[in-house]
Each structure stands twice: as C-alpha cells, then as structure tokens.
Amino acid sequence: MNIIAIMGPHGAWHKDQPVKELEAALLQQRFKIIWPQNSADLIKLVEQNPRICGVIFDWDEYGVELCSDINQLNEYLPLYAFINTHSTLDVSVYDLRMALWFFEYSLGTAEDIATRIGQYTREYLDNITPPFTRALFSYVKEGKYTFCTPGHMAGTAYQKSPVGCLFYDFFGGNTLKADVSISVTELGSLLDHSGPHLEAEEYIARTFGAEQSYMVTNGTSTSNKIVGMYAAPAGSTLLIDRNCHKSLAHLLMMSDVVPLWLKPTRNALGILGGIPRREFSHESIQQKVAETQGAQWPVHAVITNSTYDGLLYNTTWIKETLDVPSIHFDSAWVPYTQFHPIYDGKSGMSGGRVPGKVFFETQSTHKMLAALSQASLIHIKGDYDEETFNEAFMMHTSTSPSYPIVASIETAAAMLRGNPGKRLINRSVERALHFRKEVQRLREESDGWFFDIWQPETVEHAECWPVAPGEEWHGFSDADTDHMFLDPVKVTILTPGMDEQGTMSDTGIPAALVAKFLDERGVVVEKTGPYNLLFLFSIGIDKTRAMSLLRGLTEFKRAFDLNLRVKNMLPDLYAEDPDFYRNMRIQDLAQGIHQLIRQHQLSHLMLRAFDVLPEMKMTPHQAWQRQIKGEVETVELEQLVGRISANMILPYPPGVPLLMPGEMIAEESRAVLDFLLMLCSIGRHYPGFETDIHGAKRGDDGVYRVRVLKDA
C-alpha cells in the first residue's frame, strides 16, 4: 500500500479545509494517509518506513529546510508543498533539482491534485525500480499464456496436486510467475547481454564503480571459476592466496595451471591475518618461480579481500605494487565497500585504472546484501577481451538462468543507490559499533568473567581499524603498516581460555559450547573457532536481532555460572549421547574440552600447521586427472604422512585448505596432520563435537579416512 504523510497546516481554516478534501480524494485512490505530529516525527517516519511514497506539507510553515532534511534520507521521494498567493518562494536552482511540486490552497481542486500525486507516485516507483526488475514485473502483470519452459507454467501445474498446492501457497503466485523462460524475448538474454539484461548490467556497473559488470546466478563459486578460466590459460602460472575459497581450489583442479601460493599470516586464535606485504614483492615472487617446477612469471593473481574474519587490504597499494597484469579480488563477503567512506581504497573497484593492468572483483551479492542465495556479481576495471570473457561466462552459466535471482541482484544494487543506500550501509556500521560498545560495557559491569571482543581497546568512531605493528590486540607479531584493516561489521566475540598471543588460561570456555547454546535459542553463528565466534552485521540485522544475541550471551554466562547440567542447558547436545552426558555439568564439560586443547597445545599447533606448507608433488590439475582415472586408494588419516593427497582437505572452521590435491605432508609439515588429528580427538572424546573435515570421511567406527594417489 502507498503511504502519504501530511504535515500541517496548523490553525488556519482556509488551509485545513483544502487539505481535508485532498485527504478524502487520496483515500479514494487507495492511498494510506498518516499525520506526523511535527517535523522531527516526520523525519523519523521517513527514515524508518520505506513504504512512504510522498510528503505533503505547508511551505510557509516548513519550507526548504524540511525538503533538505528529507532529501538527505531519500533524494527521490516526491515532496508536495502547499502555498498561497502571499507565499515567498525562496528556492535555489539546487532546490529545484529535488522532486518538489507546488500546489495552491483552494477548494474544489482536490480531485485534480490527487490525480497528479497518483501520477508522480507511479513515476517515483518506476524511477526507483531498476530496468530488468521493471521489465520482469511488467511481464508478470501481462499474464501471457506460454507454451515454453518452465513446465510449472507460472505455477498452474502446482495447483493440480495436493502437495503442489502446499508449495504454491508457501512461495506465492508472483514468485512462480516470475520464474520464466529464456524464450521470453522482451526480457532480453543474460547470455547474450541484450535487452533489459544489458541495461541491468550497465546499471549495476555504474552503481558499483565498475567499467563492466556481469550477473551470475549460481554463486561466487562460479564467478571465481569464470574469471580464472579467462585470466589463466593452460600452462600459465598464477599467484593465489593460500586462504582462498575452495571454489578457487577447484579451479586449479579444472585448469592446467601452476599455482604459486601467497602465504598469509594467522594469529594464535586461528584468525586469518591476510598476506604480508613481503609476499607481494618482486623478489619473493621470483623466488617462488625458481623453487616451483614448471613455473613461469605469473599472469594472474587471486587475493581474498576481505578475509573470512573481516580483514581488508589496502588494495590501492596492491594494485600499484603487484607486478602481474591481471588481479582478481575475491570479495565474496564485502559487496558493500563502495558505499561508505571508511572503505575507500580497500576494495577491488576503488580508485581508477592502473596502466597495463586489469582488475576483477567477485562479490556474493546474497551474503551481506538483500539478494537471493546464489546471487553474485563480477566487476571489471581495465581492458579485456569481452568476447573471450563471455565464452568463459557462458561456459559456466546455465541456459536456463533463474530470473528471480537476476532481479534480486539488480534490486540489491538499486537499494544501494543514492542517499537511501548510503544510509543502509551506515546504519549497518553503526549497529555493529553499538553492539561492540554494549559488549564492552557488559564486560566492565559483569561480576567475574564475560565475553570479550576482538578489536582495539578504543572503538569510539566508525572506521576500519588498522592492524598496526606493535599493537597487542590483534595478535599478529609481524603486522605491516597501512596494510590490513578490520571491518567493523564483522564482529568476533572471544570466550575465556586463550589470549591473542596464544597464552592459555588454567580454565576456559571453548566457543563451540556457546555456539550450541545460542543455536538452541534461535541465534546462528557464522563461524566458530576454538575460542572465538564470528557474527556478520549485514544490512538485514536490526536491533531485535542484535539484542537477541546480547541476551543469549548474558544468559549463557548466567547458566554457566550456575553450573547447570548439560541436560538442562544444552538438551540437543544431551540427546547426542544421553548416557555420556547424563550427570555432567556445563563447567565440567567446558573444562574437559579446554584441558584437551591445552594438552595438544592448540595455539602453537595451529600456527605451525599454517606456517609450513605441504610439498607440492604435482599440480592440483594433474592430481585430479589421476583421480578420475581411478589411481586412488583410501587410507586412515593417521597414515597421511608421505602420501600424495587426491583431494583438498579442509576443516570447518575456517574452511581454508590445509592440504591440496597433489600435495604431500612431509616431516617438516607434520604439524598439518597433528592439527587435523587434534580436531578429530575432541570429537572422539565428546559426542556432538565432531569436526567437519572436507576431504576426510568419518566412518561408523569414528575413524577419519582420506583418499590418496596410488604409489607409482
């Protein structure tokens, strides 16, 4: 329903009566009318209710100041000022650029004015709707009879079956009517980049500061492969972040290329610290080339920005310094960096061109923005071969793409345009900052222990905090100046037991306990480390969700201090093995896992596991070719030393490959296996705490087994 806000006038009959007539006329046109008490009330309503589609006010009483205040919130919102013959129109050229219309107070004109307002409202809604989404909406409204795919025919097929009716009722008619075929010519083509699809790509590129953008409907995992298939030809060498997403590891298995690993740092808490500056130097790359069989100077580089834990690079420095012609920033977790000044110089599309280089940035539009799952974008800045790139794009794109996903990508971009978009991102940053301060306050006020937060001691203002040398809070002993920055919307909560330097306390609370407690109360954690929990403050987080998380943390402390039984505090965990947990209390469980972690010296083990890389005996592509020929066998995880892995092996969390296909753990890299075995031991001792290790299969006997290449 369209909502119109009416402000005043106050105390003048000759003004009141025309406005009352207009109210009645607008109600006839099915508008909803609200009456704010004052200008402050109106501003709050406009800020908090995006369904308001116009404001009517008295020009003499409120004037251009009210217009400016509303314009700061939404410069597209129609404003209707009522004037009389004696009104002073002190309006500048800038003011006339606003969506501002004037009407005179007079009786008997309400119908005409309401018609005008209806017209301007439709224009406003049309103006804020991006091109492809507008075309899709129009097509659905036309209600054409189609004789093409998809077979559910705008949802009518579902209504021919009892279970189909349940499905139809759950998702709704418009969702299914918008799931249309590529045969619908008026919507253009995602693969040919024509019609409304092309308009959408151009619209998105302008919004995100790119020269060209591509919409991808099967996730950034696919976007990463598209860029890699174009940028790294067979036989070439590429630089790649060892903390890369597994989709890029799969790219290495698909493409016959030689990887040179950019080795990131990591602190004792297991937080990914990014790649140090020295790894980007010409000398370091030259050494990697010399030490790697079949390697040449790299033609392409892949860098994860931001890291899973929210650390952003100084991308301006990387673009200017890294001596490769093509750089891909995998920015799956930060599609919002173009829309707040604290992220200037920290994204793939920030700044201008660099001569002789092309930059790619992939973003998961669905992760932190308002898009459907699998919505992704590829942005490009610099010269590239559009036809060849589009072949790589079509190689990985379905000929039956999901149009609702396409529309959601474009709508996510539209939501970020102008002042409304800036306000959305700013509100997300402010909410995260407020939450951080609340955790600090509760920590200061709590008796005994409380949760800590991974951040500098002082976080007064919204900024990306530098991970600077010599500061203890971040735990990175060899941090570089002006290189890595903590994103405020990625909030890492710390539990007692280990500090940032890896010193372990006599007692502790492993983070997995807190995650299970929160999950049973409807709060889902993004990532759980040994003593840390990651929460994402996306634009969809509101005060209700933030307060629920705070309440969950305080309830955990209360229940833990009371030393409740596991049965009462974690009933789902208790159900995993009632006999084992029957009489156990929460403090005993926490201390038992904590002592097991101390016994294995987790902090040192974790640092060593990611410090010495396994030996690459062959490329991931070569290892995959042997696997599909059946030249593999299965061994227990403990027998992995000296064997070449057939698959990538990565524990969740954090989901970063410890071992790549074609790599072998030697005695120098034995810590990799010891780290994996330590994770397995916790699950063996405590039911419900088994680690998810991709590439390793846990049998009914509790033993993890992996696939290795058969000895030649």
mmCIF file with all atom_site columns, C-alpha atoms in Angstrom, residues 520-610:
data_model
loop_
_atom_site.group_PDB
_atom_site.id
_atom_site.type_symbol
_atom_site.label_atom_id
_atom_site.label_alt_id
_atom_site.label_comp_id
_atom_site.label_asym_id
_atom_site.label_entity_id
_atom_site.label_seq_id
_atom_site.pdbx_PDB_ins_code
_atom_site.Cartn_x
_atom_site.Cartn_y
_atom_site.Cartn_z
_atom_site.occupancy
_atom_site.B_iso_or_equiv
_atom_site.pdbx_formal_charge
_atom_site.auth_seq_id
_atom_site.auth_comp_id
_atom_site.auth_asym_id
_atom_site.auth_atom_id
_atom_site.pdbx_PDB_model_num
ATOM 1  C CA . GLU A 1 520 ? 19.248 -23.824 20.641 1.00 0.00 ? 520 GLU A CA 1
ATOM 2  C CA . ARG A 1 521 ? 17.861 -20.321 21.281 1.00 0.00 ? 521 ARG A CA 1
ATOM 3  C CA . GLY A 1 522 ? 17.486 -19.342 17.645 1.00 0.00 ? 522 GLY A CA 1
ATOM 4  C CA . VAL A 1 523 ? 20.761 -17.447 17.167 1.00 0.00 ? 523 VAL A CA 1
ATOM 5  C CA . VAL A 1 524 ? 23.020 -18.896 14.462 1.00 0.00 ? 524 VAL A CA 1
ATOM 6  C CA . VAL A 1 525 ? 26.768 -18.184 14.490 1.00 0.00 ? 525 VAL A CA 1
ATOM 7  C CA . GLU A 1 526 ? 28.579 -17.585 11.172 1.00 0.00 ? 526 GLU A CA 1
ATOM 8  C CA . LYS A 1 527 ? 31.875 -19.209 12.216 1.00 0.00 ? 527 LYS A CA 1
ATOM 9  C CA . THR A 1 528 ? 33.139 -20.895 15.373 1.00 0.00 ? 528 THR A CA 1
ATOM 10 C CA . GLY A 1 529 ? 36.830 -21.074 16.248 1.00 0.00 ? 529 GLY A CA 1
ATOM 11 C CA . PRO A 1 530 ? 38.427 -22.637 19.328 1.00 0.00 ? 530 PRO A CA 1
ATOM 12 C CA . TYR A 1 531 ? 37.764 -19.545 21.473 1.00 0.00 ? 531 TYR A CA 1
ATOM 13 C CA . ASN A 1 532 ? 36.049 -17.116 19.112 1.00 0.00 ? 532 ASN A CA 1
ATOM 14 C CA . LEU A 1 533 ? 32.698 -16.662 17.372 1.00 0.00 ? 533 LEU A CA 1
ATOM 15 C CA . LEU A 1 534 ? 32.109 -14.594 14.228 1.00 0.00 ? 534 LEU A CA 1
ATOM 16 C CA . PHE A 1 535 ? 28.885 -12.627 13.678 1.00 0.00 ? 535 PHE A CA 1
ATOM 17 C CA . LEU A 1 536 ? 28.047 -10.685 10.498 1.00 0.00 ? 536 LEU A CA 1
ATOM 18 C CA . PHE A 1 537 ? 26.185 -7.397  10.897 1.00 0.00 ? 537 PHE A CA 1
ATOM 19 C CA . SER A 1 538 ? 24.692 -7.215  7.414  1.00 0.00 ? 538 SER A CA 1
ATOM 20 C CA . ILE A 1 539 ? 22.089 -4.643  6.338  1.00 0.00 ? 539 ILE A CA 1
ATOM 21 C CA . GLY A 1 540 ? 19.369 -7.069  7.429  1.00 0.00 ? 540 GLY A CA 1
ATOM 22 C CA . ILE A 1 541 ? 20.440 -7.005  11.096 1.00 0.00 ? 541 ILE A CA 1
ATOM 23 C CA . ASP A 1 542 ? 18.112 -4.913  13.229 1.00 0.00 ? 542 ASP A CA 1
ATOM 24 C CA . LYS A 1 543 ? 18.039 -4.051  16.921 1.00 0.00 ? 543 LYS A CA 1
ATOM 25 C CA . THR A 1 544 ? 15.817 -7.039  17.673 1.00 0.00 ? 544 THR A CA 1
ATOM 26 C CA . ARG A 1 545 ? 18.436 -9.465  16.336 1.00 0.00 ? 545 ARG A CA 1
ATOM 27 C CA . ALA A 1 546 ? 21.315 -7.618  17.993 1.00 0.00 ? 546 ALA A CA 1
ATOM 28 C CA . MET A 1 547 ? 19.518 -7.608  21.350 1.00 0.00 ? 547 MET A CA 1
ATOM 29 C CA . SER A 1 548 ? 18.713 -11.316 20.980 1.00 0.00 ? 548 SER A CA 1
ATOM 30 C CA . LEU A 1 549 ? 22.410 -12.027 20.582 1.00 0.00 ? 549 LEU A CA 1
ATOM 31 C CA . LEU A 1 550 ? 23.313 -9.914  23.610 1.00 0.00 ? 550 LEU A CA 1
ATOM 32 C CA . ARG A 1 551 ? 20.610 -11.631 25.625 1.00 0.00 ? 551 ARG A CA 1
ATOM 33 C CA . GLY A 1 552 ? 21.895 -15.022 24.532 1.00 0.00 ? 552 GLY A CA 1
ATOM 34 C CA . LEU A 1 553 ? 25.431 -14.178 25.669 1.00 0.00 ? 553 LEU A CA 1
ATOM 35 C CA . THR A 1 554 ? 24.255 -12.946 29.065 1.00 0.00 ? 554 THR A CA 1
ATOM 36 C CA . GLU A 1 555 ? 22.001 -15.994 29.503 1.00 0.00 ? 555 GLU A CA 1
ATOM 37 C CA . PHE A 1 556 ? 24.934 -18.274 28.744 1.00 0.00 ? 556 PHE A CA 1
ATOM 38 C CA . LYS A 1 557 ? 27.023 -16.552 31.414 1.00 0.00 ? 557 LYS A CA 1
ATOM 39 C CA . ARG A 1 558 ? 24.210 -16.876 33.956 1.00 0.00 ? 558 ARG A CA 1
ATOM 40 C CA . ALA A 1 559 ? 23.654 -20.566 33.197 1.00 0.00 ? 559 ALA A CA 1
ATOM 41 C CA . PHE A 1 560 ? 27.391 -21.298 33.138 1.00 0.00 ? 560 PHE A CA 1
ATOM 42 C CA . ASP A 1 561 ? 27.965 -19.573 36.475 1.00 0.00 ? 561 ASP A CA 1
ATOM 43 C CA . LEU A 1 562 ? 25.110 -21.627 37.964 1.00 0.00 ? 562 LEU A CA 1
ATOM 44 C CA . ASN A 1 563 ? 26.873 -24.726 36.598 1.00 0.00 ? 563 ASN A CA 1
ATOM 45 C CA . LEU A 1 564 ? 23.678 -26.220 35.194 1.00 0.00 ? 564 LEU A CA 1
ATOM 46 C CA . ARG A 1 565 ? 23.501 -29.768 33.974 1.00 0.00 ? 565 ARG A CA 1
ATOM 47 C CA . VAL A 1 566 ? 24.209 -30.293 30.284 1.00 0.00 ? 566 VAL A CA 1
ATOM 48 C CA . LYS A 1 567 ? 20.815 -31.987 30.061 1.00 0.00 ? 567 LYS A CA 1
ATOM 49 C CA . ASN A 1 568 ? 19.073 -28.747 31.064 1.00 0.00 ? 568 ASN A CA 1
ATOM 50 C CA . MET A 1 569 ? 21.360 -26.227 29.392 1.00 0.00 ? 569 MET A CA 1
ATOM 51 C CA . LEU A 1 570 ? 22.070 -27.994 26.080 1.00 0.00 ? 570 LEU A CA 1
ATOM 52 C CA . PRO A 1 571 ? 19.240 -30.503 25.521 1.00 0.00 ? 571 PRO A CA 1
ATOM 53 C CA . ASP A 1 572 ? 20.148 -31.088 21.850 1.00 0.00 ? 572 ASP A CA 1
ATOM 54 C CA . LEU A 1 573 ? 23.725 -31.944 22.794 1.00 0.00 ? 573 LEU A CA 1
ATOM 55 C CA . TYR A 1 574 ? 22.452 -34.201 25.590 1.00 0.00 ? 574 TYR A CA 1
ATOM 56 C CA . ALA A 1 575 ? 20.331 -36.066 23.033 1.00 0.00 ? 575 ALA A CA 1
ATOM 57 C CA . GLU A 1 576 ? 23.508 -36.913 21.078 1.00 0.00 ? 576 GLU A CA 1
ATOM 58 C CA . ASP A 1 577 ? 24.566 -39.314 23.874 1.00 0.00 ? 577 ASP A CA 1
ATOM 59 C CA . PRO A 1 578 ? 22.321 -39.308 26.966 1.00 0.00 ? 578 PRO A CA 1
ATOM 60 C CA . ASP A 1 579 ? 24.421 -41.905 28.784 1.00 0.00 ? 579 ASP A CA 1
ATOM 61 C CA . PHE A 1 580 ? 27.637 -39.897 28.372 1.00 0.00 ? 580 PHE A CA 1
ATOM 62 C CA . TYR A 1 581 ? 26.105 -36.558 29.397 1.00 0.00 ? 581 TYR A CA 1
ATOM 63 C CA . ARG A 1 582 ? 23.613 -37.866 31.979 1.00 0.00 ? 582 ARG A CA 1
ATOM 64 C CA . ASN A 1 583 ? 25.178 -36.346 35.112 1.00 0.00 ? 583 ASN A CA 1
ATOM 65 C CA . MET A 1 584 ? 27.654 -33.945 33.515 1.00 0.00 ? 584 MET A CA 1
ATOM 66 C CA . ARG A 1 585 ? 27.524 -30.254 34.323 1.00 0.00 ? 585 ARG A CA 1
ATOM 67 C CA . ILE A 1 586 ? 28.438 -27.459 31.933 1.00 0.00 ? 586 ILE A CA 1
ATOM 68 C CA . GLN A 1 587 ? 31.612 -26.368 33.743 1.00 0.00 ? 587 GLN A CA 1
ATOM 69 C CA . ASP A 1 588 ? 32.927 -29.939 33.741 1.00 0.00 ? 588 ASP A CA 1
ATOM 70 C CA . LEU A 1 589 ? 32.281 -30.206 30.012 1.00 0.00 ? 589 LEU A CA 1
ATOM 71 C CA . ALA A 1 590 ? 33.942 -26.866 29.289 1.00 0.00 ? 590 ALA A CA 1
ATOM 72 C CA . GLN A 1 591 ? 36.975 -27.698 31.403 1.00 0.00 ? 591 GLN A CA 1
ATOM 73 C CA . GLY A 1 592 ? 37.301 -31.166 29.885 1.00 0.00 ? 592 GLY A CA 1
ATOM 74 C CA . ILE A 1 593 ? 37.445 -29.826 26.310 1.00 0.00 ? 593 ILE A CA 1
ATOM 75 C CA . HIS A 1 594 ? 39.682 -26.954 27.407 1.00 0.00 ? 594 HIS A CA 1
ATOM 76 C CA . GLN A 1 595 ? 42.195 -29.328 29.012 1.00 0.00 ? 595 GLN A CA 1
ATOM 77 C CA . LEU A 1 596 ? 42.209 -31.486 25.884 1.00 0.00 ? 596 LEU A CA 1
ATOM 78 C CA . ILE A 1 597 ? 43.008 -28.391 23.811 1.00 0.00 ? 597 ILE A CA 1
ATOM 79 C CA . ARG A 1 598 ? 45.774 -27.413 26.259 1.00 0.00 ? 598 ARG A CA 1
ATOM 80 C CA . GLN A 1 599 ? 47.198 -30.914 26.155 1.00 0.00 ? 599 GLN A CA 1
ATOM 81 C CA . HIS A 1 600 ? 47.573 -30.659 22.376 1.00 0.00 ? 600 HIS A CA 1
ATOM 82 C CA . GLN A 1 601 ? 48.969 -27.086 22.660 1.00 0.00 ? 601 GLN A CA 1
ATOM 83 C CA . LEU A 1 602 ? 46.435 -25.877 20.132 1.00 0.00 ? 602 LEU A CA 1
ATOM 84 C CA . SER A 1 603 ? 47.746 -22.318 19.713 1.00 0.00 ? 603 SER A CA 1
ATOM 85 C CA . HIS A 1 604 ? 51.270 -23.426 18.762 1.00 0.00 ? 604 HIS A CA 1
ATOM 86 C CA . LEU A 1 605 ? 49.992 -26.352 16.721 1.00 0.00 ? 605 LEU A CA 1
ATOM 87 C CA . MET A 1 606 ? 47.643 -24.135 14.737 1.00 0.00 ? 606 MET A CA 1
ATOM 88 C CA . LEU A 1 607 ? 50.379 -21.613 13.969 1.00 0.00 ? 607 LEU A CA 1
ATOM 89 C CA . ARG A 1 608 ? 52.769 -24.334 12.798 1.00 0.00 ? 608 ARG A CA 1
ATOM 90 C CA . ALA A 1 609 ? 50.081 -26.061 10.723 1.00 0.00 ? 609 ALA A CA 1
ATOM 91 C CA . PHE A 1 610 ? 49.601 -22.961 8.581  1.00 0.00 ? 610 PHE A CA 1
#
